[in-house]
Amino acid sequence: DGGITQSPKYLFRKEGQNVTLSCEQNLNHDAMYWYRQDPGQGLRLIYYSQIVNDFQKGDIAEGYSVSREKKESFPLTVTSAQKNPTAFYLCASSIGGRALNQPQHFGDGTRLSIL
Amino acid sequence: AQKVTQAQTEISVVEKEDVTLDCVYETRDTTYYLFWYKQPPSGELVFLIRRNSFDEQNEISGRYSWNFQKSTSSFNFTITASQVVDSAVYFCALSEAGNSGGYQKVTFGTGTKLQVIP
């Protein structure tokens, strides 16, 4: 079945450590997104990519980095500069382009905690 | 100011009651889309419905119905005869043309947590 796979489901980070969250899709979608979800704050956009080898900062990009070397993959690195990384991270994809009517498809999420 | 406001943080209803989830949005664009998503405890957001800015016809799908009113910038979601399986967080979202090349920009509300008590 087509979909989005996020791994791992749970991740623990030590102080000063960088960690990478994986996101893979087999929907042949051009656009991919990373969101952070905190209680009471909904989904906040971290980074997005409309096409391979291109990505843009979202609303809360500080302390995060991404790459988009392949269409199917959009990994997110939470760097040591992100002082409050504990959150639920969701990856999404959509067909992309300038069509406004495309829904996003989401993965199951990764829950990141500080050790 | 928030672009998408879901004023109800949490709602609890008893099974079989009807419940309406409110969504108010803000945009200067004339062309836009509105979405509702459901997030069950498993975490994955599931797309429920979309509405374009030119179509104010209400929609019904089984126990779900949606009321879109441009005059009040609202896109409310009603569940009739609620069931325990409806317990989830529901998100309203606005899709507009972004500033960067006109690509789709989606803004989510903060979500409403619905608990249906058996």
mmCIF file of C-alpha atoms in Angstrom:
data_model
loop_
_atom_site.group_PDB
_atom_site.id
_atom_site.type_symbol
_atom_site.label_atom_id
_atom_site.label_comp_id
_atom_site.label_asym_id
_atom_site.label_seq_id
_atom_site.Cartn_x
_atom_site.Cartn_y
_atom_site.Cartn_z
ATOM 1 C CA ASP A 1 0.000 0.000 0.000
ATOM 2 C CA GLY A 2 1.145 3.544 -0.688
ATOM 3 C CA GLY A 3 1.865 5.752 2.244
ATOM 4 C CA ILE A 4 4.340 7.557 4.425
ATOM 5 C CA THR A 5 6.660 5.756 6.800
ATOM 6 C CA GLN A 6 8.256 7.543 9.708
ATOM 7 C CA SER A 7 10.903 5.992 11.910
ATOM 8 C CA PRO A 8 11.606 5.516 14.666
ATOM 9 C CA LYS A 9 8.297 5.766 16.501
ATOM 10 C CA TYR A 10 10.065 6.847 19.711
ATOM 11 C CA LEU A 11 13.421 8.578 19.971
ATOM 12 C CA PHE A 12 15.470 9.803 22.898
ATOM 13 C CA ARG A 13 18.090 12.512 22.650
ATOM 14 C CA LYS A 14 20.936 13.237 24.984
ATOM 15 C CA GLU A 15 22.150 16.753 25.670
ATOM 16 C CA GLY A 16 24.341 18.074 22.854
ATOM 17 C CA GLN A 17 23.379 15.294 20.484
ATOM 18 C CA ASN A 18 21.984 15.567 16.970
ATOM 19 C CA VAL A 19 19.296 13.076 16.011
ATOM 20 C CA THR A 20 17.734 12.324 12.641
ATOM 21 C CA LEU A 21 14.119 11.417 12.006
ATOM 22 C CA SER A 22 13.373 9.422 8.903
ATOM 23 C CA CYS A 23 10.481 10.030 6.504
ATOM 24 C CA GLU A 24 9.910 7.948 3.376
ATOM 25 C CA GLN A 25 6.966 8.062 0.973
ATOM 26 C CA ASN A 26 5.983 5.876 -1.951
ATOM 27 C CA LEU A 27 3.121 8.036 -3.164
ATOM 28 C CA ASN A 28 5.219 9.682 -5.888
ATOM 29 C CA HIS A 29 4.468 13.047 -4.307
ATOM 30 C CA ASP A 30 6.629 16.063 -5.121
ATOM 31 C CA ALA A 31 5.983 18.024 -1.927
ATOM 32 C CA MET A 32 6.998 16.951 1.564
ATOM 33 C CA TYR A 33 6.636 18.646 4.935
ATOM 34 C CA TRP A 34 7.769 18.409 8.534
ATOM 35 C CA TYR A 35 5.544 19.556 11.372
ATOM 36 C CA ARG A 36 6.036 19.778 15.085
ATOM 37 C CA GLN A 37 3.062 19.159 17.362
ATOM 38 C CA ASP A 38 2.987 20.385 20.949
ATOM 39 C CA PRO A 39 -0.019 20.176 23.264
ATOM 40 C CA GLY A 40 -2.404 23.057 22.658
ATOM 41 C CA GLN A 41 -0.392 24.483 19.754
ATOM 42 C CA GLY A 42 -1.552 22.442 16.843
ATOM 43 C CA LEU A 43 0.818 21.734 13.975
ATOM 44 C CA ARG A 44 3.666 24.106 13.269
ATOM 45 C CA LEU A 45 5.607 23.916 10.027
ATOM 46 C CA ILE A 46 9.351 23.309 10.380
ATOM 47 C CA TYR A 47 10.539 22.790 6.804
ATOM 48 C CA TYR A 48 8.987 21.935 3.475
ATOM 49 C CA SER A 49 10.183 20.850 0.081
ATOM 50 C CA GLN A 50 8.348 21.311 -3.198
ATOM 51 C CA ILE A 51 10.855 19.398 -5.293
ATOM 52 C CA VAL A 52 14.007 17.309 -5.034
ATOM 53 C CA ASN A 53 17.144 19.228 -4.020
ATOM 54 C CA ASP A 54 15.103 22.202 -2.848
ATOM 55 C CA PHE A 55 13.601 23.023 0.517
ATOM 56 C CA GLN A 56 12.357 26.067 2.406
ATOM 57 C CA LYS A 57 12.169 27.086 6.046
ATOM 58 C CA GLY A 58 8.819 27.016 7.695
ATOM 59 C CA ASP A 59 7.684 28.957 10.734
ATOM 60 C CA ILE A 60 9.962 27.311 13.310
ATOM 61 C CA ALA A 61 13.087 26.146 11.428
ATOM 62 C CA GLU A 62 15.690 27.209 13.990
ATOM 63 C CA GLY A 63 17.569 24.240 15.419
ATOM 64 C CA TYR A 64 16.493 21.914 12.614
ATOM 65 C CA SER A 65 17.939 20.898 9.262
ATOM 66 C CA VAL A 66 16.666 18.809 6.342
ATOM 67 C CA SER A 67 17.789 17.394 3.033
ATOM 68 C CA ARG A 68 15.894 16.273 -0.050
ATOM 69 C CA GLU A 69 18.280 14.233 -2.158
ATOM 70 C CA LYS A 70 15.633 11.791 -3.303
ATOM 71 C CA LYS A 71 11.984 12.293 -4.125
ATOM 72 C CA GLU A 72 10.932 9.607 -1.671
ATOM 73 C CA SER A 73 12.947 10.770 1.323
ATOM 74 C CA PHE A 74 12.909 13.885 3.508
ATOM 75 C CA PRO A 75 14.898 13.315 6.723
ATOM 76 C CA LEU A 76 14.798 15.844 9.550
ATOM 77 C CA THR A 77 17.781 16.432 11.843
ATOM 78 C CA VAL A 78 17.128 17.915 15.248
ATOM 79 C CA THR A 79 20.378 19.601 16.180
ATOM 80 C CA SER A 80 21.789 20.431 19.594
ATOM 81 C CA ALA A 81 20.821 24.045 18.883
ATOM 82 C CA GLN A 82 17.179 23.113 19.367
ATOM 83 C CA LYS A 83 16.850 23.655 23.105
ATOM 84 C CA ASN A 84 13.356 22.306 23.507
ATOM 85 C CA PRO A 85 13.079 19.349 21.131
ATOM 86 C CA THR A 86 10.580 17.298 23.115
ATOM 87 C CA ALA A 87 7.538 17.034 20.844
ATOM 88 C CA PHE A 88 5.641 14.877 18.405
ATOM 89 C CA TYR A 89 6.992 15.204 14.858
ATOM 90 C CA LEU A 90 4.832 14.556 11.827
ATOM 91 C CA CYS A 91 5.932 14.159 8.241
ATOM 92 C CA ALA A 92 3.503 14.760 5.395
ATOM 93 C CA SER A 93 3.444 14.782 1.631
ATOM 94 C CA SER A 94 1.184 16.072 -1.113
ATOM 95 C CA ILE A 95 1.074 16.053 -4.886
ATOM 96 C CA GLY A 96 2.599 19.526 -4.850
ATOM 97 C CA GLY A 97 2.606 22.280 -7.412
ATOM 98 C CA ARG A 98 0.323 25.262 -7.218
ATOM 99 C CA ALA A 99 -2.927 23.374 -6.747
ATOM 100 C CA LEU A 100 -4.498 24.518 -3.505
ATOM 101 C CA ASN A 101 -6.937 21.626 -3.249
ATOM 102 C CA GLN A 102 -4.472 18.864 -2.495
ATOM 103 C CA PRO A 103 -4.778 17.267 0.949
ATOM 104 C CA GLN A 104 -1.657 16.241 2.784
ATOM 105 C CA HIS A 105 -0.960 12.637 3.661
ATOM 106 C CA PHE A 106 0.636 12.042 7.037
ATOM 107 C CA GLY A 107 2.876 9.477 8.640
ATOM 108 C CA ASP A 108 2.340 7.998 12.109
ATOM 109 C CA GLY A 109 4.766 10.412 13.709
ATOM 110 C CA THR A 110 7.909 10.231 15.846
ATOM 111 C CA ARG A 111 7.831 11.130 19.513
ATOM 112 C CA LEU A 112 11.116 12.715 20.576
ATOM 113 C CA SER A 113 12.106 13.075 24.214
ATOM 114 C CA ILE A 114 15.150 14.390 26.067
ATOM 115 C CA LEU A 115 17.088 11.974 28.272
ATOM 116 C CA ALA B 1 -3.827 37.049 14.703
ATOM 117 C CA GLN B 2 -4.386 33.374 14.082
ATOM 118 C CA LYS B 3 -5.373 32.457 10.561
ATOM 119 C CA VAL B 4 -7.322 29.421 11.667
ATOM 120 C CA THR B 5 -9.040 29.487 15.030
ATOM 121 C CA GLN B 6 -10.523 26.488 16.756
ATOM 122 C CA ALA B 7 -11.750 28.022 19.968
ATOM 123 C CA GLN B 8 -12.881 24.743 21.515
ATOM 124 C CA THR B 9 -9.845 23.066 23.034
ATOM 125 C CA GLU B 10 -11.655 20.017 24.400
ATOM 126 C CA ILE B 11 -15.214 18.764 24.153
ATOM 127 C CA SER B 12 -16.790 15.823 25.954
ATOM 128 C CA VAL B 13 -20.108 14.352 24.898
ATOM 129 C CA VAL B 14 -22.030 11.256 25.778
ATOM 130 C CA GLU B 15 -22.381 8.667 23.063
ATOM 131 C CA LYS B 16 -25.249 9.337 20.615
ATOM 132 C CA GLU B 17 -25.216 13.069 21.264
ATOM 133 C CA ASP B 18 -24.604 15.448 18.362
ATOM 134 C CA VAL B 19 -21.536 17.656 18.513
ATOM 135 C CA THR B 20 -20.332 20.614 16.430
ATOM 136 C CA LEU B 21 -16.690 21.582 16.101
ATOM 137 C CA ASP B 22 -16.111 25.222 15.236
ATOM 138 C CA CYS B 23 -13.548 26.631 12.825
ATOM 139 C CA VAL B 24 -13.048 30.284 11.946
ATOM 140 C CA TYR B 25 -10.466 31.325 9.383
ATOM 141 C CA GLU B 26 -8.897 34.515 8.104
ATOM 142 C CA THR B 27 -7.613 35.182 4.597
ATOM 143 C CA ARG B 28 -7.435 37.985 2.057
ATOM 144 C CA ASP B 29 -7.407 35.599 -0.880
ATOM 145 C CA THR B 30 -10.532 34.963 -2.911
ATOM 146 C CA THR B 31 -9.406 31.472 -3.879
ATOM 147 C CA TYR B 32 -8.638 29.085 -1.067
ATOM 148 C CA TYR B 33 -9.555 25.698 0.322
ATOM 149 C CA LEU B 34 -10.554 24.511 3.764
ATOM 150 C CA PHE B 35 -9.884 21.052 5.139
ATOM 151 C CA TRP B 36 -10.804 18.959 8.132
ATOM 152 C CA TYR B 37 -8.480 16.236 9.439
ATOM 153 C CA LYS B 38 -8.942 13.656 12.188
ATOM 154 C CA GLN B 39 -6.065 12.576 14.441
ATOM 155 C CA PRO B 40 -6.889 9.387 16.367
ATOM 156 C CA PRO B 41 -4.722 8.305 19.318
ATOM 157 C CA SER B 42 -2.393 6.480 16.902
ATOM 158 C CA GLY B 43 -1.118 9.893 15.781
ATOM 159 C CA GLU B 44 -1.603 9.920 12.016
ATOM 160 C CA LEU B 45 -3.758 12.732 10.648
ATOM 161 C CA VAL B 46 -6.471 11.499 8.315
ATOM 162 C CA PHE B 47 -8.023 13.749 5.688
ATOM 163 C CA LEU B 48 -11.816 14.027 6.026
ATOM 164 C CA ILE B 49 -13.073 16.714 3.674
ATOM 165 C CA ARG B 50 -12.103 19.778 1.660
ATOM 166 C CA ARG B 51 -14.134 22.759 0.530
ATOM 167 C CA ASN B 52 -13.234 25.462 -1.986
ATOM 168 C CA SER B 53 -13.994 29.105 -1.416
ATOM 169 C CA PHE B 54 -16.558 29.236 -4.190
ATOM 170 C CA ASP B 55 -18.704 26.368 -2.984
ATOM 171 C CA GLU B 56 -20.851 27.151 0.044
ATOM 172 C CA GLN B 57 -23.069 24.144 -0.360
ATOM 173 C CA ASN B 58 -23.221 22.142 2.823
ATOM 174 C CA GLU B 59 -22.102 18.553 2.648
ATOM 175 C CA ILE B 60 -23.241 15.441 4.427
ATOM 176 C CA SER B 61 -21.384 12.162 4.549
ATOM 177 C CA GLY B 62 -23.021 9.591 6.772
ATOM 178 C CA ARG B 63 -22.959 10.961 10.326
ATOM 179 C CA TYR B 64 -20.644 13.821 9.330
ATOM 180 C CA SER B 65 -21.776 17.164 7.962
ATOM 181 C CA TRP B 66 -19.999 20.404 7.202
ATOM 182 C CA ASN B 67 -21.346 23.950 7.182
ATOM 183 C CA PHE B 68 -19.308 26.517 5.228
ATOM 184 C CA GLN B 69 -20.307 30.175 5.551
ATOM 185 C CA LYS B 70 -18.123 32.784 3.867
ATOM 186 C CA SER B 71 -20.080 35.626 5.476
ATOM 187 C CA THR B 72 -18.806 34.557 8.889
ATOM 188 C CA SER B 73 -15.555 32.916 7.678
ATOM 189 C CA SER B 74 -16.544 29.680 9.310
ATOM 190 C CA PHE B 75 -16.309 26.040 8.358
ATOM 191 C CA ASN B 76 -17.979 24.025 11.103
ATOM 192 C CA PHE B 77 -18.074 20.260 11.411
ATOM 193 C CA THR B 78 -20.965 18.349 12.972
ATOM 194 C CA ILE B 79 -20.988 14.726 14.047
ATOM 195 C CA THR B 80 -24.473 13.316 14.476
ATOM 196 C CA ALA B 81 -25.115 10.498 16.935
ATOM 197 C CA SER B 82 -21.522 10.437 18.107
ATOM 198 C CA GLN B 83 -19.731 7.157 18.757
ATOM 199 C CA VAL B 84 -16.740 6.240 20.879
ATOM 200 C CA VAL B 85 -14.696 5.743 17.704
ATOM 201 C CA ASP B 86 -15.140 9.441 16.966
ATOM 202 C CA SER B 87 -12.881 10.267 19.914
ATOM 203 C CA ALA B 88 -9.883 12.054 18.406
ATOM 204 C CA VAL B 89 -8.336 15.451 17.841
ATOM 205 C CA TYR B 90 -9.860 17.257 14.877
ATOM 206 C CA PHE B 91 -7.956 19.880 12.915
ATOM 207 C CA CYS B 92 -9.264 22.522 10.578
ATOM 208 C CA ALA B 93 -6.815 23.821 7.957
ATOM 209 C CA LEU B 94 -6.659 26.631 5.412
ATOM 210 C CA SER B 95 -4.910 26.221 2.054
ATOM 211 C CA GLU B 96 -3.807 29.369 0.227
ATOM 212 C CA ALA B 97 -1.242 30.391 -2.344
ATOM 213 C CA GLY B 98 1.970 31.082 -0.463
ATOM 214 C CA ASN B 99 4.291 34.023 -0.984
ATOM 215 C CA SER B 100 7.051 31.804 -2.328
ATOM 216 C CA GLY B 101 6.112 31.137 -5.969
ATOM 217 C CA GLY B 102 2.428 30.665 -5.280
ATOM 218 C CA TYR B 103 2.876 27.146 -3.946
ATOM 219 C CA GLN B 104 0.281 25.765 -1.594
ATOM 220 C CA LYS B 105 0.602 27.042 1.963
ATOM 221 C CA VAL B 106 -1.421 25.233 4.596
ATOM 222 C CA THR B 107 -2.161 26.651 8.035
ATOM 223 C CA PHE B 108 -3.612 24.385 10.702
ATOM 224 C CA GLY B 109 -5.746 25.335 13.654
ATOM 225 C CA THR B 110 -4.758 24.252 17.138
ATOM 226 C CA GLY B 111 -7.197 21.349 17.095
ATOM 227 C CA THR B 112 -10.210 20.313 19.139
ATOM 228 C CA LYS B 113 -9.967 17.186 21.248
ATOM 229 C CA LEU B 114 -13.260 15.312 21.214
ATOM 230 C CA GLN B 115 -13.994 12.692 23.823
ATOM 231 C CA VAL B 116 -17.088 10.568 23.364
ATOM 232 C CA ILE B 117 -18.084 8.875 26.595
ATOM 233 C CA PRO B 118 -19.882 5.549 26.359
#
